[in-house]
Short mmCIF file of C-alpha atoms in Angstrom, two decimals:
data_model
loop_
_atom_site.label_atom_id
_atom_site.label_comp_id
_atom_site.label_asym_id
_atom_site.label_seq_id
_atom_site.Cartn_x
_atom_site.Cartn_y
_atom_site.Cartn_z
CA MET A 29 -14.20 12.55 -11.06
CA SER A 30 -15.12 11.31 -7.58
CA ARG A 31 -12.80 11.90 -4.65
CA SER A 32 -12.56 8.13 -4.11
CA HIS A 33 -11.39 7.66 -7.71
CA GLN A 34 -8.81 10.42 -7.35
CA GLN A 35 -7.34 8.65 -4.33
CA LYS A 36 -6.44 5.65 -6.49
CA VAL A 37 -3.52 5.45 -8.89
CA TYR A 38 -3.68 2.94 -11.73
CA ILE A 39 -0.36 1.16 -12.12
CA PRO A 40 0.57 -1.46 -14.77
CA LYS A 41 -0.07 -5.01 -13.61
CA ASP A 42 3.56 -5.95 -14.23
CA VAL A 43 4.68 -3.52 -11.49
CA ARG A 44 7.59 -4.76 -9.41
CA SER A 45 7.50 -4.50 -5.63
CA ASN A 46 10.57 -4.50 -3.39
CA GLN A 47 11.09 -4.30 0.35
CA TYR A 48 14.16 -4.47 2.52
CA ILE A 49 14.85 -3.55 6.11
CA THR A 50 18.15 -2.43 7.56
CA ALA A 51 19.06 -2.74 11.22
CA GLU A 52 22.02 -0.59 12.20
CA ILE A 53 24.09 -1.33 15.32
CA LYS A 54 26.66 1.26 16.34
CA VAL A 55 30.16 -0.15 16.85
CA THR A 56 31.52 1.08 20.18
CA ASP A 57 34.78 0.57 22.06
CA ALA A 58 32.84 -1.42 24.65
CA LEU A 59 31.50 -3.79 22.00
CA LEU A 60 34.91 -4.36 20.41
CA ALA A 61 36.50 -4.97 23.82
CA HIS A 62 34.77 -8.37 23.92
CA TYR A 63 36.77 -9.65 20.93
CA PRO A 64 40.48 -10.00 20.14
CA ASP A 65 40.17 -8.20 16.80
CA TYR A 66 37.69 -6.76 14.28
CA LYS A 67 37.57 -9.96 12.21
CA THR A 68 36.56 -12.10 15.16
CA CYS A 69 33.89 -9.57 16.17
CA TYR A 70 32.32 -9.47 12.72
CA GLN A 71 32.43 -13.23 12.15
CA THR A 72 31.07 -14.08 15.61
CA LEU A 73 28.17 -11.64 15.40
CA SER A 74 27.32 -12.63 11.81
CA ARG A 75 27.01 -16.30 12.82
CA ILE A 76 24.59 -15.33 15.59
CA ILE A 77 22.62 -13.13 13.17
CA PHE A 78 22.37 -15.81 10.48
CA ASN A 79 21.22 -18.48 12.95
CA LEU A 80 18.55 -16.28 14.53
CA ALA A 81 17.31 -15.06 11.14
CA GLU A 82 16.76 -18.61 9.93
CA GLN A 83 14.67 -19.31 13.03
CA GLU A 84 12.42 -16.41 12.01
CA GLU A 85 12.23 -17.65 8.39
CA LEU A 86 14.27 -14.71 7.09
CA TYR A 87 16.15 -16.25 4.20
CA ASN A 88 17.88 -13.41 2.38
CA LEU A 89 20.13 -11.22 4.50
CA HIS A 90 23.52 -9.58 4.40
CA VAL A 91 25.73 -8.30 7.21
CA ILE A 92 27.77 -5.25 6.16
CA THR A 93 30.74 -4.28 8.33
CA ASN A 94 32.62 -2.02 5.91
CA ASP A 95 30.21 0.94 6.11
CA LYS A 96 29.13 0.60 2.48
CA LEU A 97 25.63 1.75 1.59
CA PRO A 98 23.20 -1.00 0.44
CA VAL A 99 21.21 -0.39 -2.74
CA VAL A 100 18.56 -2.98 -3.67
CA ARG A 101 17.09 -3.58 -7.12
CA PHE A 102 15.04 -6.29 -8.85
CA HIS A 103 16.71 -8.67 -11.31
CA THR A 104 15.97 -12.12 -12.67
CA GLU A 105 19.45 -13.20 -11.56
CA ALA A 106 21.17 -12.57 -8.24
CA TYR A 107 24.15 -10.22 -8.32
CA CYS A 108 26.16 -8.27 -5.77
CA PHE A 109 28.29 -5.38 -7.03
CA PRO A 110 30.52 -3.58 -4.50
CA THR A 111 31.88 -0.12 -5.20
CA ALA A 112 34.07 2.08 -3.02
CA GLU A 113 31.02 3.32 -1.07
CA GLN A 114 28.07 1.08 -2.01
CA ILE A 115 26.97 -2.53 -2.32
CA ILE A 116 24.34 -2.98 -5.01
CA PHE A 117 22.14 -6.05 -4.61
CA PHE A 118 20.11 -7.42 -7.52
CA TYR A 119 17.68 -10.22 -6.76
CA ASN A 120 14.27 -11.73 -7.44
CA PRO A 121 12.25 -12.03 -4.19
CA GLU A 122 10.50 -15.17 -5.43
CA TYR A 123 13.66 -17.25 -5.89
CA HIS A 124 16.84 -15.86 -4.35
CA GLU A 125 18.19 -16.49 -0.85
CA ALA A 126 21.50 -15.52 0.75
CA GLN A 127 23.46 -15.29 3.99
CA THR A 128 26.57 -13.21 3.34
CA LEU A 129 29.06 -11.26 5.42
CA HIS A 130 30.56 -8.25 3.62
CA SER A 131 33.60 -7.38 5.66
CA GLN A 132 37.11 -5.97 5.75
CA ASP A 133 39.20 -7.63 8.43
CA ASP A 134 41.40 -4.67 9.38
CA TYR A 135 38.67 -2.03 9.17
CA ARG A 136 36.78 -0.61 12.14
CA ALA A 137 33.19 -0.11 11.07
CA ARG A 138 31.15 2.81 12.36
CA LYS A 139 28.13 0.52 12.40
CA ILE A 140 27.18 -3.07 11.73
CA ARG A 141 24.38 -2.99 9.21
CA VAL A 142 22.09 -6.02 8.82
CA VAL A 143 20.21 -5.91 5.50
CA LEU A 144 17.14 -8.15 5.35
CA LEU A 145 15.55 -8.58 1.92
CA ALA A 146 11.90 -9.62 1.63
CA THR A 147 11.28 -12.94 -0.12
CA GLY A 148 8.28 -14.76 -1.54
CA GLU A 149 5.28 -13.43 -3.45
CA ASP A 150 2.97 -10.43 -2.92
CA ILE A 151 5.74 -8.42 -1.28
CA ARG A 152 3.63 -5.31 -0.64
CA ALA A 153 0.64 -7.22 0.72
CA ASN A 154 2.91 -9.12 3.11
CA SER A 155 5.12 -6.16 4.09
CA ALA A 156 3.71 -5.90 7.62
CA ASN A 157 4.28 -9.62 8.25
CA PHE A 158 7.87 -9.24 7.07
CA HIS A 159 8.38 -6.30 9.42
CA ILE A 160 6.94 -8.30 12.34
CA LYS A 161 9.41 -11.11 11.60
CA VAL A 162 12.28 -8.64 11.63
CA GLN A 163 11.10 -7.19 14.94
CA SER A 164 10.97 -10.69 16.45
CA PHE A 165 14.45 -11.42 15.09
CA LEU A 166 15.86 -8.23 16.64
CA ALA A 167 14.16 -8.96 19.97
CA LYS A 168 16.05 -12.25 20.09
CA LEU A 169 19.30 -10.74 18.80
CA MET A 170 19.74 -7.93 21.31
CA PRO A 171 20.05 -10.15 24.44
CA GLN A 172 22.81 -12.07 22.64
CA LEU A 173 24.91 -8.97 22.00
CA PRO A 174 27.76 -8.67 24.52
CA GLU A 175 26.79 -5.05 25.22
CA LYS A 176 23.22 -4.61 26.49
CA ASP A 177 22.88 -0.86 26.00
CA LEU A 178 23.28 -0.86 22.23
CA ALA A 179 20.42 0.77 20.36
CA ILE A 180 19.35 -0.40 16.91
CA LYS A 181 18.15 1.94 14.17
CA ILE A 182 15.56 0.30 11.92
CA ARG A 183 14.87 1.53 8.39
CA ASP A 184 12.09 -0.06 6.34
CA HIS A 185 12.43 0.62 2.60
CA GLN A 186 9.68 -0.19 0.10
CA HIS A 187 9.18 0.76 -3.50
CA LEU A 188 7.00 0.08 -6.50
CA SER A 189 8.63 0.40 -9.93
CA TYR A 190 6.94 0.46 -13.32
CA ASP A 191 7.29 1.86 -16.82
CA LEU A 192 5.45 5.14 -17.33
CA PHE A 193 5.14 4.25 -21.03
CA ALA A 194 3.65 0.77 -20.47
CA LYS A 195 0.41 1.54 -22.35
CA ALA A 196 2.32 2.76 -25.41
CA LYS A 197 3.90 -0.71 -25.56
CA GLY A 198 0.52 -2.43 -25.50
CA ASN A 199 0.45 -3.22 -21.77
CA LYS A 200 -3.10 -2.02 -21.16
CA GLU A 201 -3.85 -3.93 -17.95
CA SER A 202 -3.53 -1.96 -14.74
CA TYR A 203 -4.46 -2.26 -11.09
CA GLY A 204 -5.90 0.49 -8.93
CA TYR A 205 -3.81 1.15 -5.82
CA LYS A 206 -5.25 3.13 -2.93
CA LEU A 207 -1.89 4.00 -1.47
CA ARG A 208 -1.49 4.47 2.28
CA SER A 209 1.42 5.38 4.50
CA ILE A 210 3.45 2.53 5.97
CA SER A 211 2.33 3.40 9.51
CA ASP A 212 -1.35 3.27 8.49
CA ARG A 213 -0.93 -0.04 6.66
CA TYR A 214 1.01 -1.58 9.54
CA GLY A 215 -1.45 -0.28 12.13
CA ALA A 216 -4.27 -2.10 10.32
CA ARG A 217 -2.26 -5.34 10.48
CA SER A 218 -1.26 -5.23 14.16
CA CYS A 219 2.36 -4.38 13.43
CA PRO A 220 3.60 -2.01 16.17
CA ILE A 221 5.42 1.13 15.03
CA PRO A 222 6.61 3.64 17.63
CA GLU A 223 4.81 6.96 17.64
CA LEU A 224 8.17 8.69 17.33
CA HIS A 225 9.26 7.59 13.87
CA GLY A 226 10.46 9.25 10.72
CA SER A 227 8.90 8.72 7.30
CA LEU A 228 9.44 9.88 3.77
CA CYS A 229 7.74 9.22 0.42
CA TYR A 230 9.17 10.21 -2.93
CA VAL A 231 9.41 9.29 -6.60
CA THR A 232 12.61 8.92 -8.60
CA VAL A 233 12.94 8.77 -12.38
CA LYS A 234 16.11 8.29 -14.39
CA LEU A 235 16.05 9.74 -17.91
CA PRO A 236 18.71 8.28 -20.24
CA LEU A 237 20.36 10.92 -22.45
CA SER A 238 20.13 9.23 -25.83
CA SER A 239 21.80 10.65 -28.93
CA LYS A 240 18.39 11.58 -30.32
CA LEU A 241 17.46 13.44 -27.14
CA LYS A 242 20.76 15.32 -27.03
CA GLN A 243 20.46 16.31 -30.68
CA SER A 244 16.96 17.66 -30.10
CA LEU A 245 17.92 19.79 -27.09
CA LEU A 246 21.44 20.97 -27.87
CA PRO A 247 22.19 23.80 -30.35
CA LYS A 248 23.50 22.66 -33.73
CA GLU A 249 26.83 24.27 -32.97
CA TYR A 250 28.20 23.75 -29.49
CA THR A 251 31.58 22.98 -27.98
CA ASN A 252 31.94 21.10 -24.72
CA ASP A 253 29.36 23.16 -22.86
CA PHE A 254 26.28 21.06 -22.13
CA SER A 255 24.60 23.74 -20.06
CA PRO A 256 21.86 24.37 -22.70
CA LEU A 257 20.88 20.69 -22.47
CA TYR A 258 20.65 20.65 -18.69
CA GLN A 259 19.01 24.06 -18.51
CA LYS A 260 16.24 23.04 -20.91
CA LEU A 261 15.59 19.87 -18.92
CA GLU A 262 15.60 21.82 -15.67
CA ASP A 263 13.21 24.47 -16.99
CA ALA A 264 10.82 21.83 -18.37
CA PHE A 265 10.98 19.87 -15.09
CA ILE A 266 10.27 22.91 -12.92
CA GLN A 267 7.43 24.02 -15.16
CA ALA A 268 5.81 20.56 -15.17
CA THR A 269 6.08 20.03 -11.40
CA SER A 270 5.03 23.56 -10.50
CA ALA A 271 1.88 23.17 -12.58
CA LYS A 272 0.90 20.24 -10.34
CA GLN A 273 1.87 22.00 -7.08
CA LEU A 274 4.78 19.63 -6.46
CA LYS A 275 7.16 21.68 -4.34
CA ARG A 276 9.88 19.26 -3.19
CA VAL A 277 11.90 18.43 -6.28
CA ALA A 278 15.49 17.85 -7.35
CA MET A 279 17.44 17.30 -10.57
CA VAL A 280 20.77 15.47 -10.47
CA ALA A 281 23.03 15.22 -13.53
CA ASN A 282 26.53 14.88 -12.10
CA GLY A 283 27.03 11.11 -12.29
CA LEU A 284 26.34 10.55 -8.58
CA THR A 285 23.67 8.31 -7.04
CA PRO A 286 20.87 10.39 -5.45
CA LEU A 287 20.07 9.45 -1.86
CA VAL A 288 16.99 11.05 -0.30
CA ARG A 289 16.73 11.86 3.39
CA ASN A 290 14.40 13.83 5.65
CA SER A 291 16.42 17.01 6.18
CA LYS A 292 14.65 17.62 9.49
CA TYR A 293 16.43 14.63 11.01
CA ASP A 294 19.35 13.63 8.78
CA LEU A 295 22.50 15.32 7.58
CA VAL A 296 22.62 15.71 3.81
CA ASP A 297 26.33 15.96 3.01
CA GLY A 298 27.39 14.30 -0.24
CA THR A 299 30.24 11.87 -0.95
CA ASP A 300 32.31 10.84 -3.97
CA GLU A 301 29.55 8.48 -5.15
CA VAL A 302 26.36 9.72 -3.49
CA GLN A 303 24.47 12.97 -3.95
CA MET A 304 22.47 13.55 -0.78
CA LEU A 305 19.08 15.22 -1.23
CA GLY A 306 17.28 16.59 1.81
CA PHE A 307 13.58 17.45 1.94
CA ASP A 308 11.47 18.48 4.91
CA PRO A 309 7.95 17.11 4.32
CA ASN A 310 6.51 19.51 6.92
CA VAL A 311 7.64 22.68 5.13
CA GLU A 312 5.25 23.97 2.46
CA GLU A 313 7.65 26.41 0.79
CA GLN A 314 9.34 25.48 -2.49
CA GLN A 315 12.27 23.09 -1.96
CA TYR A 316 14.30 22.72 -5.13
CA THR A 317 17.87 21.53 -5.52
CA ARG A 318 19.88 20.95 -8.66
CA HIS A 319 23.27 19.35 -9.16
CA TRP A 320 24.70 19.49 -12.67
CA ASP A 321 27.84 20.75 -14.37
CA GLY A 322 27.67 22.01 -17.95
CA SER A 323 31.23 20.88 -18.66
CA HIS A 324 30.42 17.25 -17.87
CA LEU A 325 28.11 15.05 -19.96
CA VAL A 326 26.40 12.25 -18.03
CA GLU A 327 24.59 9.16 -19.29
CA MET A 328 21.33 9.92 -17.51
CA VAL A 329 19.53 12.58 -15.52
CA SER A 330 17.76 11.76 -12.27
CA PHE A 331 14.59 13.55 -11.17
CA THR A 332 13.21 13.33 -7.64
CA ILE A 333 9.78 14.46 -6.44
CA ALA A 334 9.12 14.14 -2.70
CA ALA A 335 5.74 14.07 -1.00
CA GLY A 336 4.73 16.45 1.78
CA GLU A 337 3.25 15.58 5.14
CA LYS A 338 -0.25 16.45 3.91
CA ASP A 339 0.17 14.17 0.87
CA CYS A 340 0.58 11.17 3.17
CA LYS A 341 -2.69 11.61 5.06
CA ASP A 342 -6.32 10.69 4.31
CA GLY A 343 -5.63 8.79 1.12
CA GLY A 344 -3.48 11.58 -0.27
CA LEU A 345 -0.68 9.38 -1.61
CA GLY A 346 -2.83 8.24 -4.53
CA ARG A 347 -3.56 11.84 -5.47
CA TYR A 348 0.14 12.70 -5.03
CA LEU A 349 1.30 9.92 -7.37
CA ASN A 350 -1.35 10.87 -9.94
CA ARG A 351 0.00 14.45 -9.89
CA VAL A 352 3.54 13.12 -10.25
CA GLU A 353 2.55 11.01 -13.26
CA ASP A 354 0.79 14.01 -14.85
CA ALA A 355 3.92 16.13 -14.33
CA LEU A 356 6.18 13.44 -15.81
CA LYS A 357 3.90 13.01 -18.81
CA SER A 358 3.97 16.76 -19.34
CA LEU A 359 7.77 16.75 -19.09
CA THR A 360 8.27 13.85 -21.48
CA SER A 361 5.80 15.26 -24.02
CA GLU A 362 8.35 18.02 -24.60
CA LEU A 363 11.12 15.51 -25.36
CA ALA A 364 11.87 13.42 -28.42
CA LEU A 365 11.08 10.06 -26.84
CA ASP A 366 9.76 6.97 -28.60
CA LYS A 367 7.37 5.70 -25.93
CA SER A 368 6.76 2.43 -27.77
CA ARG A 369 10.47 1.54 -27.56
CA GLU A 370 11.96 3.49 -24.65
CA GLU A 371 11.33 3.00 -20.94
CA LEU A 372 10.93 5.57 -18.21
CA ILE A 373 10.92 3.68 -14.92
CA VAL A 374 8.98 5.37 -12.13
CA ARG A 375 10.04 4.28 -8.63
CA PHE A 376 7.66 5.15 -5.82
CA HIS A 377 9.58 4.94 -2.53
CA GLN A 378 8.21 4.70 0.99
CA HIS A 379 10.60 4.76 3.95
CA ILE A 380 10.04 4.58 7.68
CA SER A 381 12.68 4.63 10.42
CA TYR A 382 12.83 4.45 14.20
CA GLN A 383 15.05 3.52 17.12
CA THR A 384 14.45 0.09 18.62
CA PRO A 385 11.82 0.57 21.38
CA GLU A 386 12.26 -1.10 24.75
CA GLN A 387 9.21 -3.31 24.39
CA LEU A 388 10.85 -5.21 21.53
CA VAL A 389 13.76 -6.36 23.67
CA SER A 390 11.96 -7.29 26.88
#
């Protein structure tokens, strides 16, 4: 197989592409001093944000002032589900628009988080244009903030999601992606990204624990100890990923939502709803974390496989995702799965983050 062919990954044509950008503004005493109360601060700033966003043709955005974490997923209908710690947005980029303030009047937020969801068609192909629009929006927003020294943290989130078992269901058509890092793609489209930025690429897969799967992995006689189930899955996962030299992996089976961060820059403490996973893409040693409790049966197990710094250079992301797919196919071949009826959704995530540079606010 040629090197050029290895750099491509063939993904089902019905792949779904998502992109959203968050802009985080720290709430300081100096900022709040300009308003009589929290409610007035949040409502005043949200009106400014919504008006400026519409000028930049940004039609789906949310302002979060209760410190809840945004989670974005595709759906044919638009939904917003708040939990104690998260706000889960479901939407279809082709149809859905929104301007919503998610607030708690008597609560002092640590940060004001603006969530801008990409809209239209060909989300991945137009990702740089969307980022440029957001940069222009922020350049206009910052002079209108009452405090001029506030920095803004930008996080650009993109992912492709598709069924690993698509071919078994008769979906034979695929498209060859030559994956590149966000900074390389944006550089080719005249979208400025500061040299000092953080980036992370990883794949997540959620494996539902069906009755058939549990029966095949658990001993015939067992009490309330599900350790044999989790241990078999863990052993199979480690074996499959190690065979493909995938060193940054995690297994989560404790009912929490995995959240991946670059451990070189971000703290990785967990919460009541979120299991933080930290990987350093620059470290070549094995990085494996597991979070499961044999006394607690969960509905699904989450697997995470992060890319290294070398995987993201010189067309390496295609080779990385091919290795991930090979590892997942090896893992699932050991399980009692009906590939013609069951889904295993692969989500390929690309993140980039940076502090707002001075040239954007001049």
